Amino acid sequence: MDPLGTGTTPPATAGGALWDGFSLEMTGKDVAGLERARGTLPPGTRVNVTFLATEDLGTRLDAARAVRALGLVPVPHIAARRLTSRADLEHFLGGLRAAGASAEVFAVGGDPARPLGPYPDALALIRSGLLTGHGVRHVGICGYPEGHPAIPGDVLWAALRDKADALAEQGLTGSVITQFGFDAEPVLAWIAELRRQGVTLPVRVGVPGPAGVRRLLTYATRFGVGTGAAVARKYGLSLTHLMGTAGPDRFLRDLAAGYDPDRHGAVGTHFYTFGGVTATAEWVARFRAGEGG
């Protein structure tokens, strides 16, 4: 059985089941870093290609093609609120299909406070009816274990249930990728609640890749996943050595220790690279080797 769609059967150990078949994230400017990492990434690794306002369609498509050329699986992001029209969405999807990169996408609302066109959120993208017609078969959606700084919790839960239902109605498979976190306990509690609410989609837990301590704390504050002191305590960061770097060793081990397949269902990991694709890929390879993954 391959519940996460990794193309391999996860090993029996709890840890291996979590980080075997991991996915990671890149921007359109990270192609060179991905090419340097090709020897450390297992064939078929899913690579999410973000939808940044500073990058155009050509850059996104070039990145998706590069992922595919390396024997990896491109998962382009579609940012709903950044699309200006139905034709804009069709143009993007058509470009992905021509690049051989439309089978899997990740639907996200996007950053603008007001939508630039007719799609206010990922649910609107799914309900547009355009995805399957352009070869999309699998759609990833967002999850927020520690909440969202601008969206109430009940709204987040309702949106997640609605998106899961809409995927089924459209005949699409799906998965949930969570916002990154620094504390495994609330993540596992959130996944258990997700199952109680009847959502059975596989979950990929967002994990910060290795990065500078200062950068990690900045991201934690920006995305509302904890204060500096709380993050440092749980994640093992030193507030007196901000120039150092840190990896998610403790987080992953805590995640594995608390993971219960019967309670949490299909769970994997997704690494946010923060611009360091090569460093993240090499770190994951070392960690998996050391943990017997």
PDB file of C-alpha atoms in Angstrom:
ATOM      1  CA  MET A   1       0.000   0.000   0.000  1.00  0.00           C
ATOM      2  CA  ASP A   2       1.249   3.451  -0.872  1.00  0.00           C
ATOM      3  CA  PRO A   3      -1.125   5.960   0.799  1.00  0.00           C
ATOM      4  CA  LEU A   4       1.074   8.989   0.163  1.00  0.00           C
ATOM      5  CA  GLY A   5       1.560   8.269  -3.513  1.00  0.00           C
ATOM      6  CA  THR A   6       5.326   8.029  -3.232  1.00  0.00           C
ATOM      7  CA  GLY A   7       5.737   5.085  -5.562  1.00  0.00           C
ATOM      8  CA  THR A   8       7.235   3.015  -2.749  1.00  0.00           C
ATOM      9  CA  THR A   9       5.853   1.171   0.241  1.00  0.00           C
ATOM     10  CA  PRO A  10       6.824   2.918   3.497  1.00  0.00           C
ATOM     11  CA  PRO A  11       8.983   0.797   5.815  1.00  0.00           C
ATOM     12  CA  ALA A  12       7.558  -0.672   8.990  1.00  0.00           C
ATOM     13  CA  THR A  13       9.327   1.667  11.403  1.00  0.00           C
ATOM     14  CA  ALA A  14       7.346   4.729  12.501  1.00  0.00           C
ATOM     15  CA  GLY A  15      10.153   7.127  11.599  1.00  0.00           C
ATOM     16  CA  GLY A  16      10.802   5.602   8.203  1.00  0.00           C
ATOM     17  CA  ALA A  17       7.117   5.753   7.365  1.00  0.00           C
ATOM     18  CA  LEU A  18       7.202   9.496   8.023  1.00  0.00           C
ATOM     19  CA  TRP A  19      10.264  10.598   6.108  1.00  0.00           C
ATOM     20  CA  ASP A  20      10.542   7.948   3.440  1.00  0.00           C
ATOM     21  CA  GLY A  21       8.956   9.433   0.321  1.00  0.00           C
ATOM     22  CA  PHE A  22       9.395  12.981   1.635  1.00  0.00           C
ATOM     23  CA  SER A  23       8.648  15.979  -0.578  1.00  0.00           C
ATOM     24  CA  LEU A  24      10.234  19.418  -0.648  1.00  0.00           C
ATOM     25  CA  GLU A  25       9.706  22.915  -1.988  1.00  0.00           C
ATOM     26  CA  MET A  26      11.541  25.211  -4.400  1.00  0.00           C
ATOM     27  CA  THR A  27      11.080  28.515  -6.180  1.00  0.00           C
ATOM     28  CA  GLY A  28      11.598  29.126  -9.861  1.00  0.00           C
ATOM     29  CA  LYS A  29      15.077  30.463  -9.081  1.00  0.00           C
ATOM     30  CA  ASP A  30      16.210  27.289  -7.325  1.00  0.00           C
ATOM     31  CA  VAL A  31      16.791  25.178 -10.445  1.00  0.00           C
ATOM     32  CA  ALA A  32      20.585  25.260 -10.114  1.00  0.00           C
ATOM     33  CA  GLY A  33      20.341  24.165  -6.487  1.00  0.00           C
ATOM     34  CA  LEU A  34      18.022  21.328  -7.430  1.00  0.00           C
ATOM     35  CA  GLU A  35      20.437  20.166 -10.111  1.00  0.00           C
ATOM     36  CA  ARG A  36      23.245  20.102  -7.540  1.00  0.00           C
ATOM     37  CA  ALA A  37      21.023  18.015  -5.273  1.00  0.00           C
ATOM     38  CA  ARG A  38      20.071  15.442  -7.909  1.00  0.00           C
ATOM     39  CA  GLY A  39      22.355  12.779  -6.465  1.00  0.00           C
ATOM     40  CA  THR A  40      20.786  13.005  -3.015  1.00  0.00           C
ATOM     41  CA  LEU A  41      17.107  13.000  -3.996  1.00  0.00           C
ATOM     42  CA  PRO A  42      15.445   9.615  -4.606  1.00  0.00           C
ATOM     43  CA  PRO A  43      13.886   9.251  -8.084  1.00  0.00           C
ATOM     44  CA  GLY A  44      10.248  10.267  -8.031  1.00  0.00           C
ATOM     45  CA  THR A  45      10.624  12.721  -5.152  1.00  0.00           C
ATOM     46  CA  ARG A  46       7.845  15.279  -5.272  1.00  0.00           C
ATOM     47  CA  VAL A  47       9.066  18.860  -5.632  1.00  0.00           C
ATOM     48  CA  ASN A  48       6.579  21.666  -5.099  1.00  0.00           C
ATOM     49  CA  VAL A  49       7.200  24.718  -7.295  1.00  0.00           C
ATOM     50  CA  THR A  50       5.940  27.854  -5.580  1.00  0.00           C
ATOM     51  CA  PHE A  51       3.841  30.590  -7.211  1.00  0.00           C
ATOM     52  CA  LEU A  52       5.690  33.786  -6.326  1.00  0.00           C
ATOM     53  CA  ALA A  53       4.527  37.239  -7.357  1.00  0.00           C
ATOM     54  CA  THR A  54       8.106  38.063  -8.388  1.00  0.00           C
ATOM     55  CA  GLU A  55       8.261  35.173 -10.898  1.00  0.00           C
ATOM     56  CA  ASP A  56       6.427  34.938 -14.200  1.00  0.00           C
ATOM     57  CA  LEU A  57       4.776  32.001 -15.939  1.00  0.00           C
ATOM     58  CA  GLY A  58       7.877  31.222 -17.969  1.00  0.00           C
ATOM     59  CA  THR A  59      10.008  30.930 -14.839  1.00  0.00           C
ATOM     60  CA  ARG A  60       7.479  28.626 -13.174  1.00  0.00           C
ATOM     61  CA  LEU A  61       7.182  26.402 -16.240  1.00  0.00           C
ATOM     62  CA  ASP A  62      10.955  26.238 -16.691  1.00  0.00           C
ATOM     63  CA  ALA A  63      11.271  25.113 -13.069  1.00  0.00           C
ATOM     64  CA  ALA A  64       8.596  22.443 -13.524  1.00  0.00           C
ATOM     65  CA  ARG A  65      10.343  21.148 -16.652  1.00  0.00           C
ATOM     66  CA  ALA A  66      13.661  21.032 -14.802  1.00  0.00           C
ATOM     67  CA  VAL A  67      12.112  18.996 -11.987  1.00  0.00           C
ATOM     68  CA  ARG A  68      10.706  16.525 -14.482  1.00  0.00           C
ATOM     69  CA  ALA A  69      13.982  16.305 -16.444  1.00  0.00           C
ATOM     70  CA  LEU A  70      15.778  15.263 -13.227  1.00  0.00           C
ATOM     71  CA  GLY A  71      13.456  12.287 -12.771  1.00  0.00           C
ATOM     72  CA  LEU A  72      11.464  14.019 -10.033  1.00  0.00           C
ATOM     73  CA  VAL A  73       7.750  14.848  -9.851  1.00  0.00           C
ATOM     74  CA  PRO A  74       6.814  18.531 -10.267  1.00  0.00           C
ATOM     75  CA  VAL A  75       3.947  19.788  -8.114  1.00  0.00           C
ATOM     76  CA  PRO A  76       3.279  23.372  -9.276  1.00  0.00           C
ATOM     77  CA  HIS A  77       1.476  25.731  -6.925  1.00  0.00           C
ATOM     78  CA  ILE A  78      -1.585  27.610  -8.136  1.00  0.00           C
ATOM     79  CA  ALA A  79      -2.234  30.775  -6.126  1.00  0.00           C
ATOM     80  CA  ALA A  80      -5.961  31.488  -6.440  1.00  0.00           C
ATOM     81  CA  ARG A  81      -5.998  35.176  -5.525  1.00  0.00           C
ATOM     82  CA  ARG A  82      -3.151  35.984  -7.923  1.00  0.00           C
ATOM     83  CA  LEU A  83      -5.119  34.814 -10.978  1.00  0.00           C
ATOM     84  CA  THR A  84      -6.790  37.655 -12.844  1.00  0.00           C
ATOM     85  CA  SER A  85      -9.414  35.689 -14.807  1.00  0.00           C
ATOM     86  CA  ARG A  86     -10.686  32.276 -15.858  1.00  0.00           C
ATOM     87  CA  ALA A  87      -8.588  32.657 -18.999  1.00  0.00           C
ATOM     88  CA  ASP A  88      -5.528  33.269 -16.809  1.00  0.00           C
ATOM     89  CA  LEU A  89      -6.128  29.960 -15.000  1.00  0.00           C
ATOM     90  CA  GLU A  90      -6.678  28.141 -18.298  1.00  0.00           C
ATOM     91  CA  HIS A  91      -3.468  29.613 -19.696  1.00  0.00           C
ATOM     92  CA  PHE A  92      -1.483  28.479 -16.667  1.00  0.00           C
ATOM     93  CA  LEU A  93      -2.984  24.985 -16.681  1.00  0.00           C
ATOM     94  CA  GLY A  94      -2.405  24.711 -20.424  1.00  0.00           C
ATOM     95  CA  GLY A  95       1.237  25.638 -19.939  1.00  0.00           C
ATOM     96  CA  LEU A  96       1.617  23.019 -17.216  1.00  0.00           C
ATOM     97  CA  ARG A  97       0.073  20.343 -19.402  1.00  0.00           C
ATOM     98  CA  ALA A  98       2.336  21.210 -22.328  1.00  0.00           C
ATOM     99  CA  ALA A  99       5.313  20.937 -19.958  1.00  0.00           C
ATOM    100  CA  GLY A 100       4.156  17.532 -18.728  1.00  0.00           C
ATOM    101  CA  ALA A 101       3.655  18.989 -15.262  1.00  0.00           C
ATOM    102  CA  SER A 102      -0.100  19.094 -14.718  1.00  0.00           C
ATOM    103  CA  ALA A 103      -0.802  15.711 -13.099  1.00  0.00           C
ATOM    104  CA  GLU A 104      -0.268  17.046  -9.579  1.00  0.00           C
ATOM    105  CA  VAL A 105      -0.787  20.607  -8.364  1.00  0.00           C
ATOM    106  CA  PHE A 106      -0.992  22.391  -5.036  1.00  0.00           C
ATOM    107  CA  ALA A 107      -3.942  24.783  -4.652  1.00  0.00           C
ATOM    108  CA  VAL A 108      -3.453  27.685  -2.270  1.00  0.00           C
ATOM    109  CA  GLY A 109      -5.261  30.958  -1.650  1.00  0.00           C
ATOM    110  CA  GLY A 110      -2.191  33.158  -2.011  1.00  0.00           C
ATOM    111  CA  ASP A 111      -1.017  36.330  -0.305  1.00  0.00           C
ATOM    112  CA  PRO A 112      -3.104  39.223  -1.722  1.00  0.00           C
ATOM    113  CA  ALA A 113      -5.692  40.485   0.767  1.00  0.00           C
ATOM    114  CA  ARG A 114      -8.128  40.850  -2.127  1.00  0.00           C
ATOM    115  CA  PRO A 115      -8.287  38.482  -5.091  1.00  0.00           C
ATOM    116  CA  LEU A 116      -7.099  39.889  -8.405  1.00  0.00           C
ATOM    117  CA  GLY A 117      -9.783  37.903 -10.235  1.00  0.00           C
ATOM    118  CA  PRO A 118     -12.648  35.435  -9.724  1.00  0.00           C
ATOM    119  CA  TYR A 119     -10.868  32.964  -7.421  1.00  0.00           C
ATOM    120  CA  PRO A 120     -10.855  33.980  -3.745  1.00  0.00           C
ATOM    121  CA  ASP A 121      -9.472  30.677  -2.434  1.00  0.00           C
ATOM    122  CA  ALA A 122      -8.335  27.158  -3.262  1.00  0.00           C
ATOM    123  CA  LEU A 123     -11.897  25.868  -3.035  1.00  0.00           C
ATOM    124  CA  ALA A 124     -12.871  28.118  -5.945  1.00  0.00           C
ATOM    125  CA  LEU A 125     -10.024  26.654  -8.006  1.00  0.00           C
ATOM    126  CA  ILE A 126     -11.180  23.114  -7.312  1.00  0.00           C
ATOM    127  CA  ARG A 127     -14.810  23.948  -8.075  1.00  0.00           C
ATOM    128  CA  SER A 128     -13.890  25.747 -11.300  1.00  0.00           C
ATOM    129  CA  GLY A 129     -14.089  22.449 -13.158  1.00  0.00           C
ATOM    130  CA  LEU A 130     -10.957  23.311 -15.146  1.00  0.00           C
ATOM    131  CA  LEU A 131      -8.434  21.106 -13.372  1.00  0.00           C
ATOM    132  CA  THR A 132      -9.409  17.673 -14.658  1.00  0.00           C
ATOM    133  CA  GLY A 133      -9.773  18.986 -18.204  1.00  0.00           C
ATOM    134  CA  HIS A 134      -6.086  19.930 -18.187  1.00  0.00           C
ATOM    135  CA  GLY A 135      -4.815  16.616 -16.882  1.00  0.00           C
ATOM    136  CA  VAL A 136      -4.796  17.321 -13.153  1.00  0.00           C
ATOM    137  CA  ARG A 137      -5.352  14.147 -11.144  1.00  0.00           C
ATOM    138  CA  HIS A 138      -4.123  15.041  -7.659  1.00  0.00           C
ATOM    139  CA  VAL A 139      -4.468  18.289  -5.698  1.00  0.00           C
ATOM    140  CA  GLY A 140      -2.636  19.255  -2.532  1.00  0.00           C
ATOM    141  CA  ILE A 141      -4.312  21.649  -0.104  1.00  0.00           C
ATOM    142  CA  CYS A 142      -3.152  23.592   2.969  1.00  0.00           C
ATOM    143  CA  GLY A 143      -3.459  22.705   6.618  1.00  0.00           C
ATOM    144  CA  TYR A 144      -2.674  24.946   9.611  1.00  0.00           C
ATOM    145  CA  PRO A 145      -2.001  22.930  12.796  1.00  0.00           C
ATOM    146  CA  GLU A 146      -1.205  26.054  14.813  1.00  0.00           C
ATOM    147  CA  GLY A 147      -3.805  28.271  13.193  1.00  0.00           C
ATOM    148  CA  HIS A 148      -3.544  31.165  10.767  1.00  0.00           C
ATOM    149  CA  PRO A 149      -2.789  34.727  11.871  1.00  0.00           C
ATOM    150  CA  ALA A 150      -5.659  36.143   9.783  1.00  0.00           C
ATOM    151  CA  ILE A 151      -8.270  33.349   9.635  1.00  0.00           C
ATOM    152  CA  PRO A 152     -10.364  32.036  12.579  1.00  0.00           C
ATOM    153  CA  GLY A 153     -10.003  28.369  13.456  1.00  0.00           C
ATOM    154  CA  ASP A 154     -13.605  27.413  12.694  1.00  0.00           C
ATOM    155  CA  VAL A 155     -13.284  28.944   9.229  1.00  0.00           C
ATOM    156  CA  LEU A 156     -10.094  26.975   8.587  1.00  0.00           C
ATOM    157  CA  TRP A 157     -11.737  23.687   9.594  1.00  0.00           C
ATOM    158  CA  ALA A 158     -14.826  24.337   7.470  1.00  0.00           C
ATOM    159  CA  ALA A 159     -12.673  25.250   4.458  1.00  0.00           C
ATOM    160  CA  LEU A 160     -10.597  22.096   4.824  1.00  0.00           C
ATOM    161  CA  ARG A 161     -13.678  19.878   4.973  1.00  0.00           C
ATOM    162  CA  ASP A 162     -15.203  21.670   1.995  1.00  0.00           C
ATOM    163  CA  LYS A 163     -12.043  21.255  -0.073  1.00  0.00           C
ATOM    164  CA  ALA A 164     -11.816  17.547   0.740  1.00  0.00           C
ATOM    165  CA  ASP A 165     -15.455  17.110  -0.304  1.00  0.00           C
ATOM    166  CA  ALA A 166     -14.951  19.141  -3.488  1.00  0.00           C
ATOM    167  CA  LEU A 167     -11.972  17.024  -4.509  1.00  0.00           C
ATOM    168  CA  ALA A 168     -14.065  13.882  -4.178  1.00  0.00           C
ATOM    169  CA  GLU A 169     -16.892  15.464  -6.164  1.00  0.00           C
ATOM    170  CA  GLN A 170     -14.456  16.345  -8.961  1.00  0.00           C
ATOM    171  CA  GLY A 171     -13.012  12.821  -9.023  1.00  0.00           C
ATOM    172  CA  LEU A 172      -9.604  14.080  -7.821  1.00  0.00           C
ATOM    173  CA  THR A 173      -7.328  12.542  -5.225  1.00  0.00           C
ATOM    174  CA  GLY A 174      -5.807  14.872  -2.690  1.00  0.00           C
ATOM    175  CA  SER A 175      -3.463  15.384   0.215  1.00  0.00           C
ATOM    176  CA  VAL A 176      -2.855  18.003   2.884  1.00  0.00           C
ATOM    177  CA  ILE A 177       0.472  19.796   3.325  1.00  0.00           C
ATOM    178  CA  THR A 178       0.677  21.639   6.613  1.00  0.00           C
ATOM    179  CA  GLN A 179       2.296  24.928   7.428  1.00  0.00           C
ATOM    180  CA  PHE A 180       5.725  24.316   8.935  1.00  0.00           C
ATOM    181  CA  GLY A 181       5.992  24.070  12.686  1.00  0.00           C
ATOM    182  CA  PHE A 182       8.585  23.676  15.417  1.00  0.00           C
ATOM    183  CA  ASP A 183       6.608  21.610  17.933  1.00  0.00           C
ATOM    184  CA  ALA A 184       5.409  18.102  17.029  1.00  0.00           C
ATOM    185  CA  GLU A 185       2.762  17.887  19.762  1.00  0.00           C
ATOM    186  CA  PRO A 186       0.206  20.353  18.309  1.00  0.00           C
ATOM    187  CA  VAL A 187       0.799  18.932  14.833  1.00  0.00           C
ATOM    188  CA  LEU A 188      -0.083  15.407  15.931  1.00  0.00           C
ATOM    189  CA  ALA A 189      -3.094  16.673  17.892  1.00  0.00           C
ATOM    190  CA  TRP A 190      -4.300  18.546  14.803  1.00  0.00           C
ATOM    191  CA  ILE A 191      -3.986  15.459  12.598  1.00  0.00           C
ATOM    192  CA  ALA A 192      -5.960  13.427  15.141  1.00  0.00           C
ATOM    193  CA  GLU A 193      -8.679  16.108  15.090  1.00  0.00           C
ATOM    194  CA  LEU A 194      -8.623  16.084  11.295  1.00  0.00           C
ATOM    195  CA  ARG A 195      -9.437  12.377  11.372  1.00  0.00           C
ATOM    196  CA  ARG A 196     -12.188  12.924  13.931  1.00  0.00           C
ATOM    197  CA  GLN A 197     -13.723  15.445  11.563  1.00  0.00           C
ATOM    198  CA  GLY A 198     -13.887  12.796   8.854  1.00  0.00           C
ATOM    199  CA  VAL A 199     -11.066  14.002   6.592  1.00  0.00           C
ATOM    200  CA  THR A 200      -9.044  10.964   5.531  1.00  0.00           C
ATOM    201  CA  LEU A 201      -6.672  12.614   3.043  1.00  0.00           C
ATOM    202  CA  PRO A 202      -2.977  11.793   3.534  1.00  0.00           C
ATOM    203  CA  VAL A 203      -1.088  14.509   5.413  1.00  0.00           C
ATOM    204  CA  ARG A 204       2.430  15.753   4.740  1.00  0.00           C
ATOM    205  CA  VAL A 205       3.727  17.563   7.797  1.00  0.00           C
ATOM    206  CA  GLY A 206       5.557  20.785   6.971  1.00  0.00           C
ATOM    207  CA  VAL A 207       9.131  20.707   8.292  1.00  0.00           C
ATOM    208  CA  PRO A 208      11.606  23.618   8.237  1.00  0.00           C
ATOM    209  CA  GLY A 209      14.750  22.604   6.378  1.00  0.00           C
ATOM    210  CA  PRO A 210      18.137  23.397   7.933  1.00  0.00           C
ATOM    211  CA  ALA A 211      18.609  27.145   8.150  1.00  0.00           C
ATOM    212  CA  GLY A 212      20.140  29.903  10.210  1.00  0.00           C
ATOM    213  CA  VAL A 213      18.699  30.315  13.694  1.00  0.00           C
ATOM    214  CA  ARG A 214      17.830  33.956  13.056  1.00  0.00           C
ATOM    215  CA  ARG A 215      16.014  33.085   9.834  1.00  0.00           C
ATOM    216  CA  LEU A 216      14.036  30.281  11.512  1.00  0.00           C
ATOM    217  CA  LEU A 217      12.908  32.596  14.299  1.00  0.00           C
ATOM    218  CA  THR A 218      11.946  35.264  11.757  1.00  0.00           C
ATOM    219  CA  TYR A 219       9.789  32.813   9.814  1.00  0.00           C
ATOM    220  CA  ALA A 220       8.188  31.522  13.009  1.00  0.00           C
ATOM    221  CA  THR A 221       7.110  35.043  13.958  1.00  0.00           C
ATOM    222  CA  ARG A 222       6.003  35.994  10.448  1.00  0.00           C
ATOM    223  CA  PHE A 223       3.755  32.969  10.015  1.00  0.00           C
ATOM    224  CA  GLY A 224       2.399  32.919  13.552  1.00  0.00           C
ATOM    225  CA  VAL A 225       3.774  29.532  14.613  1.00  0.00           C
ATOM    226  CA  GLY A 226       5.290  30.615  17.904  1.00  0.00           C
ATOM    227  CA  THR A 227       7.319  33.271  19.668  1.00  0.00           C
ATOM    228  CA  GLY A 228      11.083  33.210  19.586  1.00  0.00           C
ATOM    229  CA  ALA A 229      11.436  31.880  23.133  1.00  0.00           C
ATOM    230  CA  ALA A 230       8.803  29.158  22.667  1.00  0.00           C
ATOM    231  CA  VAL A 231      10.292  28.026  19.368  1.00  0.00           C
ATOM    232  CA  ALA A 232      13.785  27.960  20.809  1.00  0.00           C
ATOM    233  CA  ARG A 233      12.701  25.852  23.798  1.00  0.00           C
ATOM    234  CA  LYS A 234      10.785  23.253  21.767  1.00  0.00           C
ATOM    235  CA  TYR A 235      13.121  23.126  18.765  1.00  0.00           C
ATOM    236  CA  GLY A 236      16.392  23.267  20.641  1.00  0.00           C
ATOM    237  CA  LEU A 237      17.581  26.608  19.275  1.00  0.00           C
ATOM    238  CA  SER A 238      19.992  28.857  21.119  1.00  0.00           C
ATOM    239  CA  LEU A 239      18.905  32.472  21.473  1.00  0.00           C
ATOM    240  CA  THR A 240      22.492  33.347  22.336  1.00  0.00           C
ATOM    241  CA  HIS A 241      23.885  31.896  19.082  1.00  0.00           C
ATOM    242  CA  LEU A 242      21.704  33.473  16.420  1.00  0.00           C
ATOM    243  CA  MET A 243      24.399  33.173  13.769  1.00  0.00           C
ATOM    244  CA  GLY A 244      24.374  29.375  13.957  1.00  0.00           C
ATOM    245  CA  THR A 245      22.285  26.949  11.912  1.00  0.00           C
ATOM    246  CA  ALA A 246      19.821  24.280  13.003  1.00  0.00           C
ATOM    247  CA  GLY A 247      18.113  21.279  11.485  1.00  0.00           C
ATOM    248  CA  PRO A 248      14.798  19.648  12.394  1.00  0.00           C
ATOM    249  CA  ASP A 249      16.323  16.563  14.066  1.00  0.00           C
ATOM    250  CA  ARG A 250      14.446  16.956  17.348  1.00  0.00           C
ATOM    251  CA  PHE A 251      11.176  17.841  15.645  1.00  0.00           C
ATOM    252  CA  LEU A 252      11.292  14.738  13.422  1.00  0.00           C
ATOM    253  CA  ARG A 253      12.173  12.420  16.275  1.00  0.00           C
ATOM    254  CA  ASP A 254       9.352  13.846  18.398  1.00  0.00           C
ATOM    255  CA  LEU A 255       6.988  13.446  15.454  1.00  0.00           C
ATOM    256  CA  ALA A 256       8.010   9.800  15.018  1.00  0.00           C
ATOM    257  CA  ALA A 257       7.715   9.115  18.756  1.00  0.00           C
ATOM    258  CA  GLY A 258       4.131  10.409  18.867  1.00  0.00           C
ATOM    259  CA  TYR A 259       2.928   9.063  15.532  1.00  0.00           C
ATOM    260  CA  ASP A 260       0.234   6.375  15.718  1.00  0.00           C
ATOM    261  CA  PRO A 261      -0.888   5.035  12.312  1.00  0.00           C
ATOM    262  CA  ASP A 262      -4.234   3.923  13.738  1.00  0.00           C
ATOM    263  CA  ARG A 263      -4.927   7.389  15.113  1.00  0.00           C
ATOM    264  CA  HIS A 264      -3.234   9.610  12.548  1.00  0.00           C
ATOM    265  CA  GLY A 265      -3.598   7.656   9.304  1.00  0.00           C
ATOM    266  CA  ALA A 266      -1.262   8.222   6.364  1.00  0.00           C
ATOM    267  CA  VAL A 267       1.352  10.831   7.309  1.00  0.00           C
ATOM    268  CA  GLY A 268       4.583  11.917   5.613  1.00  0.00           C
ATOM    269  CA  THR A 269       6.872  14.951   5.617  1.00  0.00           C
ATOM    270  CA  HIS A 270       7.319  17.991   3.395  1.00  0.00           C
ATOM    271  CA  PHE A 271      10.433  20.147   3.716  1.00  0.00           C
ATOM    272  CA  TYR A 272      10.333  23.926   3.337  1.00  0.00           C
ATOM    273  CA  THR A 273      13.760  24.807   2.001  1.00  0.00           C
ATOM    274  CA  PHE A 274      13.829  28.584   2.634  1.00  0.00           C
ATOM    275  CA  GLY A 275      15.995  28.971  -0.454  1.00  0.00           C
ATOM    276  CA  GLY A 276      18.400  26.159   0.431  1.00  0.00           C
ATOM    277  CA  VAL A 277      17.342  23.269  -1.805  1.00  0.00           C
ATOM    278  CA  THR A 278      20.778  21.661  -1.948  1.00  0.00           C
ATOM    279  CA  ALA A 279      21.399  22.006   1.783  1.00  0.00           C
ATOM    280  CA  THR A 280      17.967  20.594   2.598  1.00  0.00           C
ATOM    281  CA  ALA A 281      18.309  17.625   0.250  1.00  0.00           C
ATOM    282  CA  GLU A 282      21.742  16.779   1.649  1.00  0.00           C
ATOM    283  CA  TRP A 283      20.534  17.153   5.233  1.00  0.00           C
ATOM    284  CA  VAL A 284      17.566  14.832   4.637  1.00  0.00           C
ATOM    285  CA  ALA A 285      19.811  12.228   3.017  1.00  0.00           C
ATOM    286  CA  ARG A 286      22.146  12.256   6.044  1.00  0.00           C
ATOM    287  CA  PHE A 287      19.254  12.122   8.491  1.00  0.00           C
ATOM    288  CA  ARG A 288      17.549   9.220   6.722  1.00  0.00           C
ATOM    289  CA  ALA A 289      20.799   7.293   6.589  1.00  0.00           C
ATOM    290  CA  GLY A 290      21.450   7.914  10.272  1.00  0.00           C
ATOM    291  CA  GLU A 291      17.912   6.998  11.323  1.00  0.00           C
ATOM    292  CA  GLY A 292      17.806   3.853   9.219  1.00  0.00           C
ATOM    293  CA  GLY A 293      15.355   5.380   6.717  1.00  0.00           C
TER     294      GLY A 293
END
